[in-house]
Amino acid sequence: MGEKALQGVSAAPGITVGAAVVLDRPGAARVALGADPEAEAIRARDALHRVATDLEDIASALRREGRGEEADIIETGVLMAMDPQLIARVETLVVDAGLGPAEALSEAAEETALELSRLPDAMLAERADDVRSVGRRAAAYVEGRARTATDGVLIATTLGPADVAELAPTAKGIVLAAGGVTAHAAIVARSLGLPMVVGAGPELLDIQDGEEVVVDGDRGLVVRRPDPERVDLARGDAERRRLARNTAVARRDQPAETKDGHRVRVLANASTAAELQEATKQGAEGVGLLRTELLFLEASEWPSQAQQLSSLRPVLSRLAGRTATVRLFDFGADKTPPFLRGTSARGIDLLLESPRALTTQLAAIVEAGAGTDLRILIPMVTSTTQLAAVREALDGVLDGRPRPQLGAMIETPEAALGAGAIAQTADFLSIGTNDLTQLVLGLDREQSRTAPVMDLRVLGLITATIDAAHAARILVDVCGEAASDLKAMPVLVGLGVDELSVAAARVGQARQQVRELNFVAAQQEAEKLLHQTGHASRERV
Ligand code: PEP
Ligand code: MG
């Protein structure tokens, strides 16, 4: 039999080949026909026991390495796996409700996680993901697979962000039967440089564990029984990406400084611990954009402080002493959770409509960001009034703690044109080229991620923003995709941006590109472009 290609949609670029690691199968939800529910319940209990033993081993190993704090955290997982209430619930779900053992484990863990996440005690609420992880590990055992062995192509119906964060760092690629390109899993995959295809259809789950497949994330294909030429092509692509990453990691200590000695800070866009870890390995000096809304796209109400703390802490606790730029919720448009459906507002306007949600979020950020060089970023700013309202709310939650810097995203033409006034009230500016390009040129959001930023109308607004920031003696950063675009980045540096914030997987490449630039030449090139935009008489400040 020859190749069989399943057409899906490209969610993250790159081509890779590997053994399939099938994470879920349809039809496993109920106790198999003829199976003894009591025996299935015992299998589920045994699986929890095995998870407890595994976690104990991991904790002991950590302790031997002197990593006591991490060991303590892992040990709470041991207690969860042995929790009599969890075990009883699993048994009830299998014996009385007729669920399969894997389904019962996931369901019971989810119920417990939800209960924990609603607790006012932030420390306990943070444990919600841990109990989910315990459930997933145990479910993997009853299905006869070791969940941690993911050095291959992950195949699943859908994957949550926590799954991706846990599994992606060791995976070669991801294919989902369902899922969309804007799903958070896809954003994390792109950020980690992992090829990903979504929407491959239910046939995807016919793939057997261990079967060799090629994932073509450029064309949205997954290929079973791939031809040798296709395998070679995939190996070549994967090898190129691997070498580029190794080079980036090896050069992480070299400064991001142009040949003629101009420093540019390279930060990362990271919302999960997995992304931050990758960015740090590649030399990121901190986080320039943490998109807080991404983990709450399915939320049914404004997230509580405890829920926010549990999503922020895994990232911010690893940023002690480093720049941590946390953006307020940018809900609306393509990022509208169920509870906000029907709204036409977006970004800070939407958040200001719910003052309690704003103060809750500010309090969570200030608490989770203690010990970092904390910066709070406001999305979709259009006026200084919005900044003043956020500043007032921020003052109300500080409770004696140092006041973080407050920055404005400049990502609408209105904001760029009013950047002079905004810069007078903000502590820094951050240019969101994704939205800015789309709004100026009326383009589709996906297309606006590359070259159109070089359009002279867009460049004119970027220049006006940079000049406004420098006139107010504040720094200006670019955190849209243009910051790592090979053509746009030298122009942005030439125009004078102080910081670039790029996807985790691109940190090394961006730093290397800065090292290969000559700042004076980049300035001259940028000036030449500016001549065509009407900004020819730009004054340097
Ligand atoms: C942008 O618009 O450039 C940006 C960084 O924000 P987001 O991509 O989250 O809309
Ligand atoms: Mg934006």
Coordinates of C-alpha atoms and ligand atoms in Angstrom, one line a residue:
M1 CA 0.0 0.0 0.0
G2 CA 1.2 3.5 -0.9
E3 CA 1.0 6.7 1.0
K4 CA -2.2 7.9 2.6
A5 CA -2.5 11.6 3.2
L6 CA -5.0 13.2 5.5
Q7 CA -5.7 16.8 4.8
G8 CA -6.1 19.1 7.7
V9 CA -5.2 22.7 8.3
S10 CA -1.7 24.1 9.1
A11 CA -1.5 25.3 12.6
A12 CA 2.3 25.6 13.1
P13 CA 5.0 25.3 10.3
G14 CA 7.7 22.8 9.8
I15 CA 7.9 19.2 8.5
T16 CA 8.7 16.3 10.8
V17 CA 8.7 12.5 10.9
G18 CA 8.2 10.3 13.9
A19 CA 6.4 7.4 15.6
A20 CA 2.8 8.2 16.4
V21 CA 1.9 8.6 20.1
V22 CA -1.8 8.2 20.1
L23 CA -3.2 10.0 23.2
D24 CA -6.9 9.1 22.9
R25 CA -9.2 6.8 21.1
P26 CA -12.9 7.1 20.4
G27 CA -15.1 4.5 22.0
A28 CA -12.9 4.1 25.1
A29 CA -15.4 6.2 27.1
R30 CA -17.6 3.3 28.4
V31 CA -16.8 0.0 30.1
A32 CA -16.1 -2.4 27.3
L33 CA -18.9 -4.8 26.5
G34 CA -18.4 -8.0 28.5
A35 CA -15.9 -6.4 30.9
D36 CA -16.5 -6.7 34.6
P37 CA -17.1 -3.2 36.1
E38 CA -15.7 -4.3 39.4
A39 CA -12.5 -5.5 37.8
E40 CA -12.3 -2.3 35.7
A41 CA -12.6 -0.3 38.9
I42 CA -9.7 -2.2 40.4
R43 CA -7.7 -1.4 37.3
A44 CA -8.4 2.3 37.7
R45 CA -7.4 2.1 41.4
D46 CA -4.2 0.3 40.6
A47 CA -3.4 2.9 38.0
L48 CA -3.7 5.7 40.6
H49 CA -1.5 3.6 42.9
R50 CA 1.2 3.4 40.1
V51 CA 1.0 7.1 39.6
A52 CA 1.6 7.7 43.3
T53 CA 4.6 5.4 43.2
D54 CA 6.0 7.2 40.1
L55 CA 5.6 10.6 41.7
E56 CA 7.2 9.4 44.9
D57 CA 10.2 8.2 42.8
I58 CA 10.4 11.6 41.0
A59 CA 10.2 13.4 44.3
S60 CA 13.0 11.3 45.9
A61 CA 15.2 11.9 42.9
L62 CA 14.6 15.7 43.1
R63 CA 15.4 15.6 46.8
R64 CA 18.7 13.8 46.2
E65 CA 19.6 16.7 43.8
G66 CA 18.8 19.2 46.5
R67 CA 15.6 20.4 44.9
G68 CA 13.5 20.1 48.0
E69 CA 10.9 22.7 47.0
E70 CA 10.1 21.0 43.7
A71 CA 10.0 17.6 45.5
D72 CA 7.4 19.0 48.0
I73 CA 5.2 20.1 45.0
I74 CA 5.4 16.6 43.4
E75 CA 4.6 15.0 46.7
T76 CA 1.3 16.7 46.9
G77 CA 0.5 14.8 43.7
V78 CA 1.2 11.6 45.6
L79 CA -1.4 12.6 48.2
M80 CA -3.9 13.4 45.5
A81 CA -3.4 10.1 43.7
M82 CA -4.0 8.3 47.1
D83 CA -7.0 10.5 48.1
P84 CA -9.8 8.2 49.3
Q85 CA -12.4 10.6 48.0
L86 CA -10.9 10.6 44.5
I87 CA -10.6 6.8 44.5
A88 CA -14.2 6.4 45.7
R89 CA -15.5 8.7 42.9
V90 CA -13.6 6.8 40.2
E91 CA -15.1 3.5 41.5
T92 CA -18.6 5.0 41.4
L93 CA -18.2 6.3 37.9
V94 CA -17.0 2.9 36.7
V95 CA -19.4 0.6 38.6
D96 CA -22.5 2.8 38.8
A97 CA -22.3 5.1 35.8
G98 CA -20.7 2.6 33.5
L99 CA -17.7 4.8 32.4
G100 CA -14.6 3.1 31.2
P101 CA -11.7 3.3 33.7
A102 CA -9.7 5.9 31.7
E103 CA -12.8 8.1 31.3
A104 CA -13.7 7.7 34.9
L105 CA -10.2 8.8 36.0
S106 CA -10.3 11.8 33.8
E107 CA -13.8 12.7 34.9
A108 CA -13.1 12.3 38.6
A109 CA -9.9 14.3 38.4
E110 CA -11.7 17.1 36.5
E111 CA -14.4 17.3 39.1
T112 CA -11.8 17.6 41.9
A113 CA -9.9 20.1 39.9
L114 CA -12.9 22.3 39.4
E115 CA -13.7 22.1 43.2
L116 CA -10.1 23.1 44.0
S117 CA -10.1 26.0 41.5
R118 CA -13.2 27.5 43.1
L119 CA -11.5 27.6 46.6
P120 CA -10.6 31.1 47.8
D121 CA -7.3 29.8 49.1
A122 CA -4.9 30.5 46.1
M123 CA -2.4 27.8 47.2
L124 CA -5.1 25.1 47.0
A125 CA -6.6 26.5 43.8
E126 CA -3.2 26.2 42.2
R127 CA -3.4 22.4 42.7
A128 CA -6.2 22.0 40.2
D129 CA -3.8 21.3 37.3
D130 CA -1.9 18.9 39.4
V131 CA -4.9 16.7 40.0
R132 CA -5.7 16.9 36.3
S133 CA -2.2 15.7 35.6
V134 CA -2.6 12.8 38.1
G135 CA -5.9 11.8 36.3
R136 CA -4.2 11.9 32.8
R137 CA -1.2 9.9 34.0
A138 CA -3.5 7.2 35.6
A139 CA -5.7 7.1 32.5
A140 CA -2.6 6.5 30.3
Y141 CA -1.7 3.6 32.5
V142 CA -5.1 1.9 32.2
E143 CA -4.9 2.4 28.4
G144 CA -1.5 0.6 28.4
R145 CA 0.7 3.5 27.5
A146 CA 3.2 5.5 29.4
R147 CA 2.1 9.1 29.1
T148 CA 5.5 10.4 29.6
A149 CA 7.0 8.6 26.5
T150 CA 6.1 11.3 24.0
D151 CA 9.2 11.5 21.9
G152 CA 7.1 11.2 18.7
V153 CA 4.2 12.7 16.9
L154 CA 1.3 13.4 19.3
I155 CA -2.1 12.3 17.9
A156 CA -5.3 13.3 19.7
T157 CA -8.8 14.6 19.2
T158 CA -8.0 17.9 21.0
L159 CA -5.4 19.0 23.5
G160 CA -5.7 21.6 26.2
P161 CA -3.0 24.1 26.9
A162 CA -1.8 22.3 30.0
D163 CA -1.4 19.1 28.0
V164 CA 0.6 20.9 25.4
A165 CA 2.8 22.5 28.0
E166 CA 3.4 19.2 29.6
L167 CA 3.9 17.1 26.5
A168 CA 5.2 19.4 23.8
P169 CA 8.8 19.9 25.0
T170 CA 9.6 16.3 24.2
A171 CA 7.3 15.9 21.2
K172 CA 8.3 16.1 17.5
G173 CA 5.0 17.3 16.1
I174 CA 1.3 17.4 16.9
V175 CA -1.8 16.4 14.9
L176 CA -5.4 16.9 16.1
A177 CA -8.5 15.4 14.6
A178 CA -10.4 18.5 15.7
G179 CA -9.2 21.9 17.0
G180 CA -8.6 25.2 15.3
V181 CA -5.5 27.2 14.3
T182 CA -6.3 29.8 16.9
A183 CA -6.6 27.2 19.7
H184 CA -4.2 27.9 22.4
A185 CA -2.5 24.6 21.8
A186 CA -1.6 25.9 18.3
I187 CA -0.2 29.1 19.7
V188 CA 2.0 27.2 22.1
A189 CA 3.1 24.8 19.3
R190 CA 4.1 27.7 17.1
S191 CA 5.8 29.3 19.9
L192 CA 7.9 26.2 20.6
G193 CA 8.7 25.7 16.9
L194 CA 6.7 22.4 16.8
P195 CA 5.0 21.5 13.5
M196 CA 1.3 21.1 14.0
V197 CA -1.8 20.2 11.9
V198 CA -5.4 20.5 13.2
G199 CA -8.7 19.5 11.8
A200 CA -7.4 16.2 10.3
G201 CA -10.7 14.5 10.8
P202 CA -11.8 11.4 12.8
E203 CA -9.8 9.1 10.4
L204 CA -6.7 10.4 12.2
L205 CA -7.5 8.1 15.2
D206 CA -7.1 5.0 13.0
I207 CA -3.4 5.6 13.2
Q208 CA -1.7 3.0 15.4
D209 CA 0.6 3.8 18.3
G210 CA 4.2 3.5 17.0
E211 CA 3.3 3.9 13.3
E212 CA 5.6 6.1 11.3
V213 CA 3.9 9.3 10.1
V214 CA 5.1 12.5 8.5
V215 CA 3.5 15.8 9.7
D216 CA 3.7 18.6 7.1
G217 CA 2.8 21.6 9.1
D218 CA 3.5 23.9 6.1
R219 CA 0.7 22.3 4.0
G220 CA -1.5 21.0 6.8
L221 CA -1.0 17.3 5.9
V222 CA -0.4 14.2 7.9
V223 CA 0.9 11.2 5.8
R224 CA 0.7 7.6 6.8
R225 CA 3.1 5.0 5.2
P226 CA 5.2 7.9 3.9
D227 CA 7.5 7.3 0.8
P228 CA 11.2 7.3 1.5
E229 CA 11.7 10.6 -0.3
R230 CA 9.1 12.2 1.9
V231 CA 10.7 10.8 5.0
D232 CA 14.1 12.1 3.8
L233 CA 12.6 15.6 3.2
A234 CA 11.0 15.6 6.7
R235 CA 14.2 14.4 8.3
G236 CA 16.1 17.2 6.5
D237 CA 13.7 19.8 7.7
A238 CA 13.7 18.6 11.3
E239 CA 17.5 18.4 11.3
R240 CA 17.7 22.0 10.0
R241 CA 15.4 23.2 12.7
R242 CA 17.3 21.2 15.3
L243 CA 20.7 22.6 14.3
A244 CA 19.3 26.2 14.2
R245 CA 18.0 25.7 17.7
N246 CA 21.3 24.2 19.0
T247 CA 23.2 27.1 17.6
A248 CA 20.8 29.5 19.3
V249 CA 21.2 27.7 22.6
A250 CA 25.0 27.6 22.2
R251 CA 25.1 31.4 21.6
R252 CA 22.7 32.3 24.4
D253 CA 25.4 34.1 26.4
Q254 CA 26.6 36.3 23.5
P255 CA 25.0 39.7 23.9
A256 CA 22.4 40.9 21.4
E257 CA 24.5 43.7 20.1
T258 CA 25.0 45.0 16.6
K259 CA 28.5 44.9 15.0
D260 CA 28.9 48.6 15.8
G261 CA 28.0 48.1 19.5
H262 CA 24.3 49.0 19.7
R263 CA 22.4 46.9 22.3
V264 CA 18.9 45.7 21.6
R265 CA 17.0 43.7 24.3
V266 CA 15.4 40.5 23.0
L267 CA 12.5 39.4 25.2
A268 CA 10.0 36.6 24.7
N269 CA 6.3 36.3 24.1
A270 CA 5.5 33.5 26.5
S271 CA 2.3 32.6 28.4
T272 CA 3.3 29.1 29.7
A273 CA 6.2 27.7 31.6
A274 CA 7.2 25.5 28.6
E275 CA 7.5 28.6 26.4
L276 CA 9.5 30.5 29.0
Q277 CA 11.9 27.5 29.5
E278 CA 12.6 27.4 25.7
A279 CA 13.0 31.2 25.5
T280 CA 15.4 31.2 28.4
K281 CA 17.5 28.4 26.9
Q282 CA 17.8 30.6 23.8
G283 CA 18.9 33.6 25.8
A284 CA 15.7 35.7 26.3
E285 CA 16.3 38.5 28.7
G286 CA 12.8 38.3 30.1
V287 CA 9.2 38.3 28.9
G288 CA 8.0 41.1 26.8
L289 CA 4.4 39.8 26.4
L290 CA 2.5 37.4 28.5
R291 CA -1.0 37.1 26.9
T292 CA -3.2 36.4 29.9
E293 CA -6.4 35.8 28.0
L294 CA -5.1 32.7 26.2
L295 CA -5.6 30.4 29.1
F296 CA -9.2 31.6 29.6
L297 CA -10.7 31.4 26.1
E298 CA -13.2 28.8 27.3
A299 CA -14.1 30.6 30.6
S300 CA -17.7 30.9 31.7
E301 CA -17.1 34.0 33.8
W302 CA -14.3 36.5 34.6
P303 CA -11.5 34.4 36.0
S304 CA -11.1 34.5 39.8
Q305 CA -7.9 35.8 41.4
A306 CA -7.0 32.2 42.4
Q307 CA -7.4 30.9 38.9
Q308 CA -5.3 33.7 37.6
L309 CA -2.6 33.1 40.2
S310 CA -2.4 29.5 39.1
S311 CA -1.9 30.4 35.5
L312 CA 0.6 33.2 36.2
R313 CA 2.7 31.6 38.9
P314 CA 4.3 28.9 36.8
V315 CA 5.7 31.6 34.5
L316 CA 6.4 34.5 36.9
S317 CA 8.0 32.4 39.6
R318 CA 10.8 31.6 37.1
L319 CA 11.4 35.3 36.3
A320 CA 12.8 36.5 39.6
G321 CA 14.8 39.7 38.9
R322 CA 14.0 39.6 35.2
T323 CA 11.6 41.6 33.1
A324 CA 8.1 40.2 33.3
T325 CA 5.6 42.1 31.1
V326 CA 2.0 40.9 31.8
R327 CA -0.7 42.1 29.5
L328 CA -4.2 42.7 30.9
F329 CA -7.0 40.6 29.3
D330 CA -7.3 41.3 25.6
F331 CA -10.7 39.6 25.1
G332 CA -12.9 40.3 22.2
A333 CA -12.9 39.7 18.4
D334 CA -11.3 36.2 17.8
K335 CA -10.5 35.9 21.5
T336 CA -14.0 36.0 22.9
P337 CA -14.8 33.4 25.7
P338 CA -18.4 32.1 26.0
F339 CA -19.3 34.6 28.8
L340 CA -18.5 37.6 26.6
R341 CA -20.2 36.5 23.4
G342 CA -22.1 39.2 21.6
T343 CA -19.9 42.0 22.8
S344 CA -18.4 44.4 20.3
A345 CA -15.9 45.9 22.7
R346 CA -12.3 44.6 22.8
G347 CA -9.2 44.9 25.0
I348 CA -9.0 47.5 27.7
D349 CA -12.4 49.0 26.8
L350 CA -14.0 45.6 27.5
L351 CA -12.1 45.2 30.8
L352 CA -13.0 48.7 32.0
E353 CA -16.7 47.8 31.6
S354 CA -16.1 45.4 34.5
P355 CA -14.1 47.3 37.1
R356 CA -14.1 44.3 39.5
A357 CA -12.5 42.1 36.9
L358 CA -9.9 44.8 36.4
T359 CA -9.0 45.1 40.0
T360 CA -9.0 41.3 40.4
Q361 CA -6.6 40.9 37.6
L362 CA -4.3 43.7 38.7
A363 CA -4.2 42.1 42.2
A364 CA -3.3 38.7 40.8
I365 CA -0.6 40.1 38.6
V366 CA 1.0 42.2 41.4
E367 CA 0.9 39.2 43.7
A368 CA 2.3 36.6 41.2
G369 CA 4.8 39.1 39.9
A370 CA 6.4 39.9 43.3
G371 CA 10.2 39.6 42.9
T372 CA 10.2 40.2 39.1
D373 CA 10.9 43.4 37.3
L374 CA 7.2 43.7 36.7
R375 CA 5.5 45.6 33.9
I376 CA 1.8 45.7 33.2
L377 CA 0.8 46.2 29.6
I378 CA -2.6 47.6 28.5
P379 CA -4.0 46.1 25.2
M380 CA -5.8 48.1 22.5
V381 CA -5.2 51.5 24.1
T382 CA -6.7 54.4 22.3
S383 CA -6.7 57.2 24.9
T384 CA -4.9 58.5 27.9
T385 CA -8.2 58.2 29.9
Q386 CA -7.9 54.4 29.8
L387 CA -4.4 54.6 31.1
A388 CA -5.5 56.9 33.9
A389 CA -8.3 54.5 34.9
V390 CA -5.9 51.5 35.0
R391 CA -3.3 53.5 37.0
E392 CA -6.0 54.5 39.6
A393 CA -7.1 50.9 39.9
L394 CA -3.5 49.7 40.2
D395 CA -2.8 52.1 43.0
G396 CA -5.8 50.7 44.8
V397 CA -4.3 47.1 44.9
L398 CA -0.6 47.8 45.6
D399 CA -0.9 47.6 49.4
G400 CA 2.6 49.0 49.9
R401 CA 4.2 46.9 47.2
P402 CA 6.5 48.6 44.5
R403 CA 4.5 50.0 41.7
P404 CA 5.0 48.1 38.4
Q405 CA 5.6 50.1 35.2
L406 CA 2.5 50.6 33.2
G407 CA 2.7 50.4 29.4
A408 CA 0.4 51.0 26.5
M409 CA 0.1 48.7 23.5
I410 CA 0.1 50.8 20.3
E411 CA -1.8 48.6 17.9
T412 CA -4.5 50.8 16.3
P413 CA -4.0 53.7 13.9
E414 CA -5.8 55.9 16.5
A415 CA -3.2 55.0 19.2
A416 CA -0.3 55.6 16.9
L417 CA -1.6 59.0 15.9
G418 CA -2.1 59.9 19.5
A419 CA 1.1 58.3 20.7
G420 CA 2.5 61.7 21.8
A421 CA -0.1 62.1 24.5
I422 CA -0.1 58.4 25.4
A423 CA 3.6 58.4 25.8
Q424 CA 3.3 61.3 28.3
T425 CA 1.2 59.2 30.7
A426 CA 2.7 55.7 30.1
D427 CA 6.0 54.3 31.4
F428 CA 6.7 52.5 28.2
L429 CA 5.1 51.7 24.8
S430 CA 4.8 48.4 23.0
I431 CA 3.9 48.3 19.3
G432 CA 1.5 45.4 18.4
T433 CA 2.3 45.1 14.7
N434 CA -0.2 42.2 14.2
D435 CA -3.3 44.3 14.9
L436 CA -1.8 47.5 13.6
T437 CA -1.0 46.0 10.2
Q438 CA -4.4 44.4 9.9
L439 CA -6.2 47.6 10.9
V440 CA -4.2 49.9 8.7
L441 CA -4.3 47.7 5.6
G442 CA -7.7 46.0 6.2
L443 CA -6.0 42.6 6.0
D444 CA -6.8 39.2 7.4
R445 CA -5.1 38.7 10.7
E446 CA -3.0 35.7 9.6
Q447 CA -1.7 37.5 6.5
S448 CA -0.7 40.5 8.5
R449 CA 2.0 38.5 10.4
T450 CA 4.8 39.1 7.9
A451 CA 5.8 41.5 5.1
P452 CA 2.9 44.0 5.1
V453 CA 4.4 45.7 8.1
M454 CA 6.9 47.1 5.6
D455 CA 4.0 48.9 3.9
L456 CA 4.8 52.6 4.1
R457 CA 1.5 53.5 5.8
V458 CA 2.3 51.1 8.6
L459 CA 6.0 52.2 8.9
G460 CA 4.9 55.8 9.1
L461 CA 2.7 55.0 12.2
I462 CA 5.5 52.9 13.8
T463 CA 8.0 55.7 13.3
A464 CA 5.5 58.2 14.9
T465 CA 5.2 55.9 17.9
I466 CA 8.9 55.4 18.3
D467 CA 9.5 59.1 18.1
A468 CA 6.8 59.8 20.6
A469 CA 8.3 57.4 23.1
H470 CA 11.7 58.8 22.8
A471 CA 10.5 62.3 23.0
A472 CA 8.9 61.4 26.3
R473 CA 12.1 59.5 27.3
I474 CA 10.5 56.2 27.7
L475 CA 11.4 52.9 25.9
V476 CA 9.5 51.4 23.1
D477 CA 9.2 47.7 22.2
V478 CA 7.7 45.7 19.4
C479 CA 5.9 42.6 20.4
G480 CA 4.0 41.7 17.2
E481 CA 5.3 39.1 14.8
A482 CA 7.2 41.7 12.9
A483 CA 9.8 41.7 15.7
S484 CA 11.2 38.4 14.4
D485 CA 10.4 38.9 10.7
L486 CA 13.7 38.7 8.8
K487 CA 12.9 41.7 6.6
A488 CA 11.1 43.9 9.1
M489 CA 13.3 43.5 12.1
P490 CA 16.4 45.4 10.7
V491 CA 14.1 48.2 9.8
L492 CA 12.5 48.3 13.3
V493 CA 16.0 48.4 14.8
G494 CA 17.1 51.1 12.4
L495 CA 14.1 53.1 13.3
G496 CA 15.2 52.9 17.0
V497 CA 13.1 50.4 18.8
D498 CA 14.7 49.5 22.1
E499 CA 13.3 46.0 22.6
L500 CA 12.0 43.2 20.5
S501 CA 9.7 40.6 22.0
V502 CA 9.4 37.4 19.9
A503 CA 8.0 33.9 20.0
A504 CA 10.0 31.6 22.3
A505 CA 11.3 29.5 19.4
R506 CA 12.6 32.6 17.6
V507 CA 14.6 34.2 20.4
G508 CA 17.9 32.8 19.3
Q509 CA 17.3 33.7 15.7
A510 CA 16.4 37.2 16.6
R511 CA 19.4 37.6 18.8
Q512 CA 21.7 36.3 16.1
Q513 CA 20.1 38.6 13.5
V514 CA 20.8 41.6 15.8
R515 CA 24.5 40.5 16.0
E516 CA 24.8 40.4 12.2
L517 CA 23.4 44.0 11.8
N518 CA 25.3 47.2 11.5
F519 CA 23.3 49.8 13.3
V520 CA 24.4 52.8 11.4
A521 CA 23.7 51.0 8.1
A522 CA 20.3 49.9 9.4
Q523 CA 19.5 53.5 10.4
Q524 CA 20.4 54.7 6.9
E525 CA 18.2 52.1 5.3
A526 CA 15.3 53.0 7.5
E527 CA 15.8 56.7 6.7
K528 CA 15.7 55.9 3.0
L529 CA 12.3 54.2 3.5
L530 CA 11.1 57.0 5.6
H531 CA 11.8 59.5 2.8
Q532 CA 9.0 57.7 1.0
T533 CA 6.5 58.0 4.0
G534 CA 6.6 61.8 4.5
H535 CA 8.6 61.4 7.7
A536 CA 11.7 62.7 6.0
S537 CA 12.2 65.6 8.4
R538 CA 12.3 63.3 11.4
E539 CA 14.2 64.7 14.3
R540 CA 16.4 62.4 16.3
V541 CA 15.8 62.6 20.1
Ligands
PEP1 C1 -0.3 42.5 18.2 O1 -1.4 42.8 17.9 O2 0.7 42.7 17.5 C2 0.0 41.8 19.5 C3 1.2 41.5 19.9 O3 -1.1 41.4 20.2 P1 -2.0 40.0 19.9 O4 -1.2 39.3 18.8 O5 -2.1 39.3 21.1 O6 -3.3 40.6 19.4
MG2 MG -3.0 42.8 19.4

